[in-house]
Coordinates of C-alpha atoms (C1' of nucleotides) in Angstrom, one line a residue:
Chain A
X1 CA 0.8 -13.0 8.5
X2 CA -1.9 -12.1 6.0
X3 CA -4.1 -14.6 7.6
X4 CA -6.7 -12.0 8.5
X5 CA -9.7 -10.2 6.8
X6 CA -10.6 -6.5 8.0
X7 CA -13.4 -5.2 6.1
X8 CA -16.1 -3.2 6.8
X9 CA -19.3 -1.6 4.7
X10 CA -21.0 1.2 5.4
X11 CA -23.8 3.1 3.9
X12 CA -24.9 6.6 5.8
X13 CA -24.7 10.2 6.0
X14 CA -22.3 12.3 7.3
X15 CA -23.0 13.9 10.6
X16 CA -20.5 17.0 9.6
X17 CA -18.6 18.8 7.2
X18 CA -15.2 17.2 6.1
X19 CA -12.2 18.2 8.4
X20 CA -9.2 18.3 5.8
X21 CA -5.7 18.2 6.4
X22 CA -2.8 18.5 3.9
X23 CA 0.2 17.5 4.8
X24 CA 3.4 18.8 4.1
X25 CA 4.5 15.1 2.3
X26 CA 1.7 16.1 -0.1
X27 CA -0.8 13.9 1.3
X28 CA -4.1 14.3 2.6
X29 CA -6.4 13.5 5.0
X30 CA -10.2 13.9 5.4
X31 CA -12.0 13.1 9.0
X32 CA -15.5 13.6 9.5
X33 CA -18.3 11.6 11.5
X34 CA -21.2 9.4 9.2
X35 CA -24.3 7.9 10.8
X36 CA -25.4 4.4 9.8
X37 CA -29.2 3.8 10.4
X38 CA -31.1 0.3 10.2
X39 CA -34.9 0.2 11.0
X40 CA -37.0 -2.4 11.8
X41 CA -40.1 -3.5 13.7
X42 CA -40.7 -4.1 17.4
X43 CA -42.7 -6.8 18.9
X44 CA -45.4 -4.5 19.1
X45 CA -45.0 -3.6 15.1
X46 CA -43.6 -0.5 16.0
X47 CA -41.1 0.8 13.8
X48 CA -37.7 1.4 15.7
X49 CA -34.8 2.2 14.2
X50 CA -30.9 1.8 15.2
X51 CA -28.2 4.2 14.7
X52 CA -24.8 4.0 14.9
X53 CA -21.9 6.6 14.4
X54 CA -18.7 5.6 13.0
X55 CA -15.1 8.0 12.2
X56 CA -14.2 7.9 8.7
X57 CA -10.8 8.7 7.5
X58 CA -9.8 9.1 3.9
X59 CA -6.5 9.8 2.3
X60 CA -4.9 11.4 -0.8
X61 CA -7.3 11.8 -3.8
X62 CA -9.9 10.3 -1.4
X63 CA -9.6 13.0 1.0
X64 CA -9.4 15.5 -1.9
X65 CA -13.0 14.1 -3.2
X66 CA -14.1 14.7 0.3
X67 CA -13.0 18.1 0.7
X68 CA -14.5 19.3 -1.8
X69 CA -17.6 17.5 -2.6
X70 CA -18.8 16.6 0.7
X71 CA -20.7 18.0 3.5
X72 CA -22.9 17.2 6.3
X73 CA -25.4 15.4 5.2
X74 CA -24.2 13.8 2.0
X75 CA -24.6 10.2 2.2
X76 CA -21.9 7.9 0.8
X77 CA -20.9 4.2 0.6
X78 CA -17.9 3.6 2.3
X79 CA -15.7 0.4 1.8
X80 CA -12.5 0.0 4.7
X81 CA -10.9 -1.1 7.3
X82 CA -11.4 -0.9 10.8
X83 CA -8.4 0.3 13.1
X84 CA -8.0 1.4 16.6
X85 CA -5.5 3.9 18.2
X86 CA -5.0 5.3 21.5
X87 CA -4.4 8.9 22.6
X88 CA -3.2 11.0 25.9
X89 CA -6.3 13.4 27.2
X90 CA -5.7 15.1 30.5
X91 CA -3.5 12.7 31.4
X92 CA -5.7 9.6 30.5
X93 CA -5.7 7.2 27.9
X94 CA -8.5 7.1 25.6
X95 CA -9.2 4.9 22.9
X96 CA -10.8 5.6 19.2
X97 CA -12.2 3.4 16.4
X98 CA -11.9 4.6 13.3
X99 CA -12.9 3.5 9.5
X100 CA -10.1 4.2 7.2
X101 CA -11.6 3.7 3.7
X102 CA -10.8 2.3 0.8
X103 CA -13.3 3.3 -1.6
X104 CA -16.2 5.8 -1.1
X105 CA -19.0 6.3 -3.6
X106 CA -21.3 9.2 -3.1
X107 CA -25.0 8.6 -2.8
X108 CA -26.8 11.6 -3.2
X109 CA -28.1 12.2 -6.6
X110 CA -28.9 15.7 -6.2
X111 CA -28.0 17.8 -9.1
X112 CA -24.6 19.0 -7.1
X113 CA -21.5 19.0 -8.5
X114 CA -19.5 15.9 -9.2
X115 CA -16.1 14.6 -8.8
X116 CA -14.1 14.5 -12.3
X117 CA -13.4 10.9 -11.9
X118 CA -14.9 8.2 -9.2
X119 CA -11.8 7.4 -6.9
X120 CA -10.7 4.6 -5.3
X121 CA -7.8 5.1 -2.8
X122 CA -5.8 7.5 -4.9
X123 CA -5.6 4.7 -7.3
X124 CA -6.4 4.1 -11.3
X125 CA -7.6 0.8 -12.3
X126 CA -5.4 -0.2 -15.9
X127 CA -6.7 -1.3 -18.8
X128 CA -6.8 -4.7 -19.3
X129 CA -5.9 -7.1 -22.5
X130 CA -7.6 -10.4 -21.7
X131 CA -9.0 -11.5 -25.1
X132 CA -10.2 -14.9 -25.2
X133 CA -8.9 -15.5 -22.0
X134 CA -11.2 -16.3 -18.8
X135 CA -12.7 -12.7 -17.7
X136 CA -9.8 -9.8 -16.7
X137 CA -8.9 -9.0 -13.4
X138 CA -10.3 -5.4 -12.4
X139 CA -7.3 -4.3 -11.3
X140 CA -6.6 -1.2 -9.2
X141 CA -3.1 -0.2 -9.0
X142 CA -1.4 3.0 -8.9
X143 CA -0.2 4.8 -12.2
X144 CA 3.3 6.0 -10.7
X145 CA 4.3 4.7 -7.9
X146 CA 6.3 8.3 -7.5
X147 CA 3.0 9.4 -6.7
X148 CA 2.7 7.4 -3.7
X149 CA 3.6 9.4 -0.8
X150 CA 4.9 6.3 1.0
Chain B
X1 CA -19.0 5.9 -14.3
X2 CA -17.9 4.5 -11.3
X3 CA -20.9 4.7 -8.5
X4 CA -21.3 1.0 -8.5
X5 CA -20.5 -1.9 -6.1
X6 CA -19.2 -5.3 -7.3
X7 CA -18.3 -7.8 -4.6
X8 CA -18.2 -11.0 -3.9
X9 CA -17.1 -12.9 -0.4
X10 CA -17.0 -16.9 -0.5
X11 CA -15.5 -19.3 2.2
X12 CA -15.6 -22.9 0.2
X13 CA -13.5 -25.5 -0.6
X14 CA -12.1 -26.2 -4.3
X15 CA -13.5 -28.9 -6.4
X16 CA -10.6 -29.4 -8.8
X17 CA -7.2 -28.8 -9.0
X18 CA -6.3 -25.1 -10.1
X19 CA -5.9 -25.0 -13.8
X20 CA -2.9 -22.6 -14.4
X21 CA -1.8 -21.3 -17.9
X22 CA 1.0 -19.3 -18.2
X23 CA 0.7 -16.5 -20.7
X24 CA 3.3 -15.0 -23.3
X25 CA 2.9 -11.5 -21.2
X26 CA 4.8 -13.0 -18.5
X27 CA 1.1 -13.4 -16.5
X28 CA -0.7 -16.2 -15.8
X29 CA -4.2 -16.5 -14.4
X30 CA -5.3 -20.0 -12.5
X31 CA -9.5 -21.0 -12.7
X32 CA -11.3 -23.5 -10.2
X33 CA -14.2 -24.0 -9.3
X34 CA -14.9 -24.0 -5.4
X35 CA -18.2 -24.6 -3.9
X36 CA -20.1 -23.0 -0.7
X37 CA -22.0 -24.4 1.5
X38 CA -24.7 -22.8 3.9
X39 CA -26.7 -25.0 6.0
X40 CA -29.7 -24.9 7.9
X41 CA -32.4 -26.7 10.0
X42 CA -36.0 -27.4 7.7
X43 CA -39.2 -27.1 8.8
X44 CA -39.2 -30.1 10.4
X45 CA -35.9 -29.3 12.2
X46 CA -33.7 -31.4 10.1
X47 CA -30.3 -30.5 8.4
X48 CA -30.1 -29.2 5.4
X49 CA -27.4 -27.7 3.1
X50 CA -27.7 -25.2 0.4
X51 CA -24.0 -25.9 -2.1
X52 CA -23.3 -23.6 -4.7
X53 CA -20.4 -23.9 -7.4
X54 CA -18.6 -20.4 -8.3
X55 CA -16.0 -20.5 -11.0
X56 CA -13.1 -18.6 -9.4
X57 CA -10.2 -16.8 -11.6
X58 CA -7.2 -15.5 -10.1
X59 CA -4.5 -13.6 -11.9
X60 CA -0.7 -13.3 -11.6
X61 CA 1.0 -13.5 -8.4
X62 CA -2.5 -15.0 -7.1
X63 CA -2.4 -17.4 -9.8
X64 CA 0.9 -18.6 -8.8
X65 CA 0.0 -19.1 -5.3
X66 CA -3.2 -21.0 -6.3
X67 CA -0.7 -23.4 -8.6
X68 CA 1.8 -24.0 -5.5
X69 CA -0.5 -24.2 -3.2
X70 CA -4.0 -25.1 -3.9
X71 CA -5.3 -28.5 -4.8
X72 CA -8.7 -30.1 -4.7
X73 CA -10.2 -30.0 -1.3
X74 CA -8.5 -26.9 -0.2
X75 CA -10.5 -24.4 1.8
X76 CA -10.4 -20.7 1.0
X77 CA -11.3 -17.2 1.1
X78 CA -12.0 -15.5 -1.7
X79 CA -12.8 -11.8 -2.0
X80 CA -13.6 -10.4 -5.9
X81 CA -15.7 -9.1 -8.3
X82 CA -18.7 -10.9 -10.5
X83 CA -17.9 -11.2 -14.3
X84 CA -19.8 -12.5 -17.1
X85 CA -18.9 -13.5 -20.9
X86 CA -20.2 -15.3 -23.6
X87 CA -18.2 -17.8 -26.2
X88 CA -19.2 -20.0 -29.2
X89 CA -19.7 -23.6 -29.1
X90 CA -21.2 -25.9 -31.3
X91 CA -22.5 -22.8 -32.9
X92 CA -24.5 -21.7 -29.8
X93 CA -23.8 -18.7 -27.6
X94 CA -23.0 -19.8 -24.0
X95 CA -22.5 -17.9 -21.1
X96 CA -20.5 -17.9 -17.9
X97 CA -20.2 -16.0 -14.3
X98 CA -16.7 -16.1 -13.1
X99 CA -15.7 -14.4 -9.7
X100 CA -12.0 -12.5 -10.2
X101 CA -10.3 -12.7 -7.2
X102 CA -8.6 -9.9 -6.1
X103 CA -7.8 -10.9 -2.5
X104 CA -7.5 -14.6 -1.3
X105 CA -6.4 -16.1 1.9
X106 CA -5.4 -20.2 2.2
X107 CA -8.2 -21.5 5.2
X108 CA -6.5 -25.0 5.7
X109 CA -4.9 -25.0 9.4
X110 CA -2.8 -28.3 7.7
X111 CA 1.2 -28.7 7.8
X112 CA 1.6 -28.4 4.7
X113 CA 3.5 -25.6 2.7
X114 CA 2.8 -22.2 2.8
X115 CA 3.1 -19.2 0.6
X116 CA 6.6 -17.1 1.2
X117 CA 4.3 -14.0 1.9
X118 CA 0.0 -13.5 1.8
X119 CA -0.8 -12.1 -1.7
X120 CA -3.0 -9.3 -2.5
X121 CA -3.5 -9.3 -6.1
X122 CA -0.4 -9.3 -7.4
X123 CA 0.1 -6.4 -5.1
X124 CA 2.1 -5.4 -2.0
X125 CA 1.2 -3.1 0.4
X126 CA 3.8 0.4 1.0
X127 CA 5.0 1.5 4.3
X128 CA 2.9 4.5 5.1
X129 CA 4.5 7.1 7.0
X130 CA 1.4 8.9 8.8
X131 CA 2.9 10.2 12.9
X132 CA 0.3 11.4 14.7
X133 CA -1.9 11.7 12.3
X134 CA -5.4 9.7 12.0
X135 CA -5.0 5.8 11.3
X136 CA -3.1 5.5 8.6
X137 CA -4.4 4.3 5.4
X138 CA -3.5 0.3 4.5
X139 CA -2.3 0.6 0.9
X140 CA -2.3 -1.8 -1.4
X141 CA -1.0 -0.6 -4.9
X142 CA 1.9 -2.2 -7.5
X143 CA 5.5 -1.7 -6.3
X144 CA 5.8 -1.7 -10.1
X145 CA 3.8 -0.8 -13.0
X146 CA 6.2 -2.4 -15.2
X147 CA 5.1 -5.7 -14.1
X148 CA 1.6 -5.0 -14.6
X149 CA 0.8 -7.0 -17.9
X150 CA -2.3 -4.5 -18.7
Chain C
X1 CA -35.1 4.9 8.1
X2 CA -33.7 1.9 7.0
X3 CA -31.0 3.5 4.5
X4 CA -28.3 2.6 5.9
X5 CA -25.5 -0.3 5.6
X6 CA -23.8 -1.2 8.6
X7 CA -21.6 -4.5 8.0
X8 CA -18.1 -5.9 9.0
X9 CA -16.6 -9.1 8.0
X10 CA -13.3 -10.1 10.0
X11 CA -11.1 -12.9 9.6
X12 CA -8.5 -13.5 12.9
X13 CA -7.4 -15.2 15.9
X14 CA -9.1 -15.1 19.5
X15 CA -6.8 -13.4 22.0
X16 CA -8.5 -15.2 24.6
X17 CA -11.0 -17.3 26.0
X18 CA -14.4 -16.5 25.4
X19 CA -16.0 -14.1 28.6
X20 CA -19.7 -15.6 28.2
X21 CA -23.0 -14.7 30.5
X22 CA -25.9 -16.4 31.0
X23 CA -28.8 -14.0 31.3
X24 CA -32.1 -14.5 33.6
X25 CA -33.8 -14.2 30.0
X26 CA -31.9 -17.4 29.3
X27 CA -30.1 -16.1 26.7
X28 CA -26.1 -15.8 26.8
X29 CA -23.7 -13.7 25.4
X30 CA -20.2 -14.1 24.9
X31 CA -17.1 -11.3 24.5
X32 CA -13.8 -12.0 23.3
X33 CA -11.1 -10.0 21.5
X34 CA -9.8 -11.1 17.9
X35 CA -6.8 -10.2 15.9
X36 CA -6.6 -9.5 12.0
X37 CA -3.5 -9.3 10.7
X38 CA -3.0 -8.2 7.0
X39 CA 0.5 -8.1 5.6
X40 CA 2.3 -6.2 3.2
X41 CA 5.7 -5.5 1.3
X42 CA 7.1 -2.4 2.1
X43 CA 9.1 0.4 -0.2
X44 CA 12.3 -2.1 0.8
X45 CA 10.9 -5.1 0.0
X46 CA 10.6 -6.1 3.6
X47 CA 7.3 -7.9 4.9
X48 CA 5.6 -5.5 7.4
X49 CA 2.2 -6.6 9.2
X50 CA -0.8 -4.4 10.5
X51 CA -2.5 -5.6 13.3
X52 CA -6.2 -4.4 14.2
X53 CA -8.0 -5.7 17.7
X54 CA -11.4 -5.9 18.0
X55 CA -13.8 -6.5 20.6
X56 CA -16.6 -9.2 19.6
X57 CA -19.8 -9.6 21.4
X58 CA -22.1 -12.9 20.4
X59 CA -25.3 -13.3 21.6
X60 CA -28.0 -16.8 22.1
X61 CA -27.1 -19.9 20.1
X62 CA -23.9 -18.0 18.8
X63 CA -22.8 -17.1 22.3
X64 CA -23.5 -20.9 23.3
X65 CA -21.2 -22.1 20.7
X66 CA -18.4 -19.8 21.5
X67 CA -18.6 -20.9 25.0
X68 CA -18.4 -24.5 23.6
X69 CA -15.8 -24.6 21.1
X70 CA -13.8 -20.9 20.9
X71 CA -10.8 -20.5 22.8
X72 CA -7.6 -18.4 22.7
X73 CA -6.1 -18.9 19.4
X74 CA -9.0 -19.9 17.6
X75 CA -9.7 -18.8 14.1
X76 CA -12.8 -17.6 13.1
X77 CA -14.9 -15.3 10.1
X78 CA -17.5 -12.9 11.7
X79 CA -19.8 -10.8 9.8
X80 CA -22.0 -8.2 12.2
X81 CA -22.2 -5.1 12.6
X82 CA -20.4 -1.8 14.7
X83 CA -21.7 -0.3 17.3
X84 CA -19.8 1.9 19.8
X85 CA -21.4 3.1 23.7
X86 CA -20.5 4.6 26.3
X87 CA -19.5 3.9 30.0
X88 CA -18.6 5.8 33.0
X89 CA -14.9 4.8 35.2
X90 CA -13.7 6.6 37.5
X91 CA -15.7 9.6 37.0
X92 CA -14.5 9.5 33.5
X93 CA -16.9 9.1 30.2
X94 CA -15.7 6.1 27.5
X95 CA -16.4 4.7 24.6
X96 CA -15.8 1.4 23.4
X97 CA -16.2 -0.3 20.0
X98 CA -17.4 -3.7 19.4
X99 CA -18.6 -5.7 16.6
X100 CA -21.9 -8.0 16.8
X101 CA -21.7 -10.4 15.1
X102 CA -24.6 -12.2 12.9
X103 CA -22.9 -15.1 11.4
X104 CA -19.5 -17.2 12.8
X105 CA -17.7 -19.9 11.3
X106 CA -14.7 -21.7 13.1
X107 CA -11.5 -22.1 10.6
X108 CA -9.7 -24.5 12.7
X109 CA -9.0 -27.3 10.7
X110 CA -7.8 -28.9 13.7
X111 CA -9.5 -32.4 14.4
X112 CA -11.3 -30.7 17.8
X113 CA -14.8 -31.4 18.4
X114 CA -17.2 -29.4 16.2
X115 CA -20.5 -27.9 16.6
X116 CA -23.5 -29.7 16.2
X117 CA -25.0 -27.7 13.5
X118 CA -23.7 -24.3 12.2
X119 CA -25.2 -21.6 13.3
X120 CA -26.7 -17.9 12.0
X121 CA -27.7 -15.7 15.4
X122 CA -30.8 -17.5 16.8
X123 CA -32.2 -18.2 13.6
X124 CA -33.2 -21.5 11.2
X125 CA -33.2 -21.6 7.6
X126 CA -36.4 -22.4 6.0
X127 CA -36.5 -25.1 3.1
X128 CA -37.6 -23.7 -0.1
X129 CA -40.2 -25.2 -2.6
X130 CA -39.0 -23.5 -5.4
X131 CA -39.0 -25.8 -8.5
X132 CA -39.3 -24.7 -11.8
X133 CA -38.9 -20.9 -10.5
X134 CA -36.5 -18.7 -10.1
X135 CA -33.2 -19.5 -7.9
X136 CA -35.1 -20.3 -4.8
X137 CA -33.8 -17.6 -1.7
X138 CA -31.8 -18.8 0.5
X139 CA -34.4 -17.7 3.4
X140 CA -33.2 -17.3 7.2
X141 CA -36.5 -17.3 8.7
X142 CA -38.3 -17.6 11.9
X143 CA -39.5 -21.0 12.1
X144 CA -43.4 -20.1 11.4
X145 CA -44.8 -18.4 8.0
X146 CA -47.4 -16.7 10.0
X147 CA -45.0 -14.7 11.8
X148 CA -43.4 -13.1 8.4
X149 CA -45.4 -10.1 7.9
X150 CA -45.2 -10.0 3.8
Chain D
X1 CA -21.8 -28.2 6.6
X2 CA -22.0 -24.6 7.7
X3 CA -18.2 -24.0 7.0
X4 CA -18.7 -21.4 3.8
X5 CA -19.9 -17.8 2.8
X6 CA -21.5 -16.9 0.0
X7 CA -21.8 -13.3 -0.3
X8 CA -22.3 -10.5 -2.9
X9 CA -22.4 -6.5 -2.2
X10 CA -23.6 -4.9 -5.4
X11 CA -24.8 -1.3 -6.1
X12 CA -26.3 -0.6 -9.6
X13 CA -28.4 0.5 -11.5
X14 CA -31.9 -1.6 -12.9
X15 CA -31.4 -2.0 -16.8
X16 CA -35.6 -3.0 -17.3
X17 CA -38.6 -2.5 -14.7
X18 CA -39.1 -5.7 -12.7
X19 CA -40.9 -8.4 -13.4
X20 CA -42.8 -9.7 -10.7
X21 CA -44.8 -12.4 -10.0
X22 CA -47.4 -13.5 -7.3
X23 CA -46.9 -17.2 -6.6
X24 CA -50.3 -19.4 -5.4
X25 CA -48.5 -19.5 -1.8
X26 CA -49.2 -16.3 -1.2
X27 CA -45.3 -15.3 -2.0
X28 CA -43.7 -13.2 -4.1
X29 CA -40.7 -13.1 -6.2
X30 CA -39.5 -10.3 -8.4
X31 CA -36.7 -10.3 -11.0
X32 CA -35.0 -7.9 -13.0
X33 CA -31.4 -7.4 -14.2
X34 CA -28.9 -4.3 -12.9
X35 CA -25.6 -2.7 -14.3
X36 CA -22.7 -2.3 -11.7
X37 CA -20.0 0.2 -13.6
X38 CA -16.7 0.7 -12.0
X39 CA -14.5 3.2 -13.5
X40 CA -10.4 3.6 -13.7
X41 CA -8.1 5.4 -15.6
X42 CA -5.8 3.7 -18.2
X43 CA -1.9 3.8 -18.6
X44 CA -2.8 6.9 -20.9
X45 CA -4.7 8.3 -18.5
X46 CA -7.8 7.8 -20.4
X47 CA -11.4 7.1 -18.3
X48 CA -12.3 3.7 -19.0
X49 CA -15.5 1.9 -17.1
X50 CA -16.2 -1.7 -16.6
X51 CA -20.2 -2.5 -16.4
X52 CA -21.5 -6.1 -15.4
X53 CA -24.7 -6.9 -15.6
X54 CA -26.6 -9.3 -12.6
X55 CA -29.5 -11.0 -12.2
X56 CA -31.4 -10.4 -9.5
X57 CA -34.0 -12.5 -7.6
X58 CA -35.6 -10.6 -4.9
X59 CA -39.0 -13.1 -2.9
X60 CA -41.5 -12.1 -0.5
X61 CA -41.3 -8.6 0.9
X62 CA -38.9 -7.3 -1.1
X63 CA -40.4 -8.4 -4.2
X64 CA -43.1 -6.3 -3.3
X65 CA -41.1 -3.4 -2.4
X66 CA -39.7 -3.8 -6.1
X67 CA -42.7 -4.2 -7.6
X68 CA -43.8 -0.6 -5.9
X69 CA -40.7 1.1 -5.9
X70 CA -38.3 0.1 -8.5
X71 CA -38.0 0.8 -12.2
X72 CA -36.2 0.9 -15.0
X73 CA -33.2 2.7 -13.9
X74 CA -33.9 2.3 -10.1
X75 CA -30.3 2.3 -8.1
X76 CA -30.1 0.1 -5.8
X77 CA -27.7 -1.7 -3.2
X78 CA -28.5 -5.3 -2.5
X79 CA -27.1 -7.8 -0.4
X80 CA -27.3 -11.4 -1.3
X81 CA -26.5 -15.0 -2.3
X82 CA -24.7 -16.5 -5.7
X83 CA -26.6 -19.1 -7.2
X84 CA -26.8 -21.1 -10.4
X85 CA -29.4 -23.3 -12.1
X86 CA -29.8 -25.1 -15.2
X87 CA -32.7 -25.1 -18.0
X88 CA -33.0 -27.0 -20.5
X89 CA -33.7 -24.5 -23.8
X90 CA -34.5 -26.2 -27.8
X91 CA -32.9 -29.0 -26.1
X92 CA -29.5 -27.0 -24.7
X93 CA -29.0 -27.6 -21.3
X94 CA -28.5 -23.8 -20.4
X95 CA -27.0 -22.2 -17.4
X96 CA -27.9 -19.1 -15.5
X97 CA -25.8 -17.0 -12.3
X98 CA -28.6 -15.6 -10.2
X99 CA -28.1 -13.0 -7.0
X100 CA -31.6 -13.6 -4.6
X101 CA -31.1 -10.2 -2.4
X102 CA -31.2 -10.6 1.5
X103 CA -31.3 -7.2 2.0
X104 CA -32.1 -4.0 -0.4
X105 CA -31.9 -0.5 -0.2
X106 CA -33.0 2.1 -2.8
X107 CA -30.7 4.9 -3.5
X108 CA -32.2 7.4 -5.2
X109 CA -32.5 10.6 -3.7
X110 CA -35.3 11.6 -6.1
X111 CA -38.7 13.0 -4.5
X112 CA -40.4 9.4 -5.0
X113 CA -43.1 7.8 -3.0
X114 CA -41.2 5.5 -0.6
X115 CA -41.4 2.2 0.7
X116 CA -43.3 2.4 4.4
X117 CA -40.7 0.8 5.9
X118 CA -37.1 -0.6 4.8
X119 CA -37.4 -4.5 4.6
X120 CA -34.6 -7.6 5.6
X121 CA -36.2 -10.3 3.6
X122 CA -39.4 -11.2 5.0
X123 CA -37.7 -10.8 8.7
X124 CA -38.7 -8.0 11.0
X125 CA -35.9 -7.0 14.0
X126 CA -36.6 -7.1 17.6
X127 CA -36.8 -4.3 20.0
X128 CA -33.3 -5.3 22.4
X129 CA -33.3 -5.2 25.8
X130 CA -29.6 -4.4 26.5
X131 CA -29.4 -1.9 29.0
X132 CA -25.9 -2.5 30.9
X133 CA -24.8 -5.1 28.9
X134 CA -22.2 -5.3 26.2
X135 CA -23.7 -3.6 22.9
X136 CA -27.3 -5.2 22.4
X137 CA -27.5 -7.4 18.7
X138 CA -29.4 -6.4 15.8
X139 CA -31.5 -9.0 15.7
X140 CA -33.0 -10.2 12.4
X141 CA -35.3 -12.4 14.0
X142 CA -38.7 -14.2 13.3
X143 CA -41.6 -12.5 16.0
X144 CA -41.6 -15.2 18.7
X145 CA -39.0 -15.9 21.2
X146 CA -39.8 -19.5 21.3
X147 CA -39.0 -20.7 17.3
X148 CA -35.2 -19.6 18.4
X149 CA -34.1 -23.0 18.9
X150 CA -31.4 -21.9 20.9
Chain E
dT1 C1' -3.9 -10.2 23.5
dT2 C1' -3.9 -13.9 18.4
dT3 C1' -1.8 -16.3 14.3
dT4 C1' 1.9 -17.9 10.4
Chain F
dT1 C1' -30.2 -3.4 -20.6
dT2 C1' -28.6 1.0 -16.4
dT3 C1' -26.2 5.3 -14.6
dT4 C1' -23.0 9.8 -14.5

DNA sequence: TTTT
DNA sequence: TTTT
């Protein structure tokens, strides 16, 4: 039951180019690693810092924007959810954590190429008609659902 | 363009009944206010609470479950974005922040009636058909556009 | 370099009792798994449900009132942050995922016993003397100025 | 009562330079507005974009790292608090939405001078002494182990 | 391994 | 009043 909340936030850079898939359905899907890093201070005033890696996967037009605007190094905002599968390796299990997101923005503001269009997950908000009415939802919702792959 | 941010998380209990109007468009959009409180220990290591009021506005099938469900009292989470407009009165411009829900979960563990199924914003999630593949992506996109009043 | 964003918010269920250690430091920590479940309308119209379980580690005062008042079953909201190390079994390199979390709130609305006072990890809110200023912060401080180095 | 969460997530841009002001304590507090713009495609397919404007209230140590770092068209993420207050204006009791940042990070990529060292508000973290133990916390903590009152 |  |  939709009791729960999975969200998770990251800001960081990626640790490698894009790996991008396309699937025969139409769809695809972009994998790469991104590296979170938080500093602080020590008890001895020492500045330490803390980084963590995380797996990103992006779908459709997400995995498109990936493909071809990022590479290692880019940094981006990431908005998701977290999920967990296992897989067989030399006859163990092993387990993986991965971020699939949501929405990614991309952070660098070098003067690089851009995407045509800022993409949510292969989504296009609508235009609203709220008038005097309390403020309009921002709605994200897909255009055709023909061109949802699922 | 879109490389901005906009959202809100709030955990707080309503201080009204949802007000629900029901508009021509076949949409309807419910307001409350619901307030959140924070506490902490002062200085002097005794209790104290920080409450803040947030105008909340949810729209369509959100704004249905808020009018079967919600009543003064009841505890929720709300995810959105942060709004502002302006309107006349008495001849003076006035301004309001609103938060427009675009997820929201029901918090009170109570007998009482429950929603037929959670609600994204007026939204349900499509089966995603993804194998082998990396975590599969949690959609969440209109089944319809027709009933999209925007 | 502090550039980074590293934040998770979950909402879900405890799949067991709280595993909590008490450290010669005299500090504690506590692990337990938790379930989000988000649900979703398929193509058919049938309700499907996704559910994600992760591993949650709380340290100190928040550890101490896992310990207390968590059990199997027991809803909570956690906001912290991922991190992912490694271990060696059986000869054989793994990595586990967890989630840290900074802040806890119970959502049973069940008439159990409560905590005495909420808690942030090990820290106390400061009262503010903020008057005629600007909205005054909502501070989560150490308990002595002289210790904030701004 | 600890039972709420009052979060916001933003990334903009600043609309004006800060305004900042040194209070007699010996604190800080810098103010300045910022423009989040999402953007979507309508049912034509046209781009449309959404902006909101925020005011934000950053104290202490990130006031100062505004007051350095951050102008007029600054972007920024920031993590913070909702809030509203009342004013009384040519006798109108007025009312203004406020976010007071936790946490801020500056995003551009520019060649600009740079803040010595990212800032929590007025917190520093704590070197962890993990070792074998579940995944060590990122404390936000105040410099001595004895004001945890836990 | 949770919950509705 | 920002940005791409």
């Amino acid at each position: 039951m939709a009791n729960g909340v999975n969200k998770v936030i990251l800001i960081g850079h990626l640790g490698k180019d894009p790996e991008v898939r396309h699937l025969e359905i139409g769809s695809s899907v972009a994998t790469f690693p991104i590296a979170t890093t938080e500093s602080y201070l020590d008890r001895e005033g020492n500045k330490q810092s803390m980084t963590e890696w995380h797996n990103i996967v992006l779908w459709r037009g997400l995995a498109k924007v990936a493909e071809q605007y990022l590479k290692k190094g880019s940094k981006i905002y990431v908005e998701g959810r977290l999920t967990s599968r296992s897989y067989e390796k030399d006859g163990i299990t092993r387990y993986v954590t991965e971020v699939v997101g949501r929405e990614m923005l991309m952070l660098d503001t070098r003067g690089d190429a851009h995407p045509p269009m800022p993409e949510a997950e292969h989504e296009a908000m609508k235009k609203s008609t709220s008038e005097a009415l309390p403020t309009a939802p921002a709605e994200i919702t897909g255009d055709d659902p023909d061109d949802l792959p699922f």
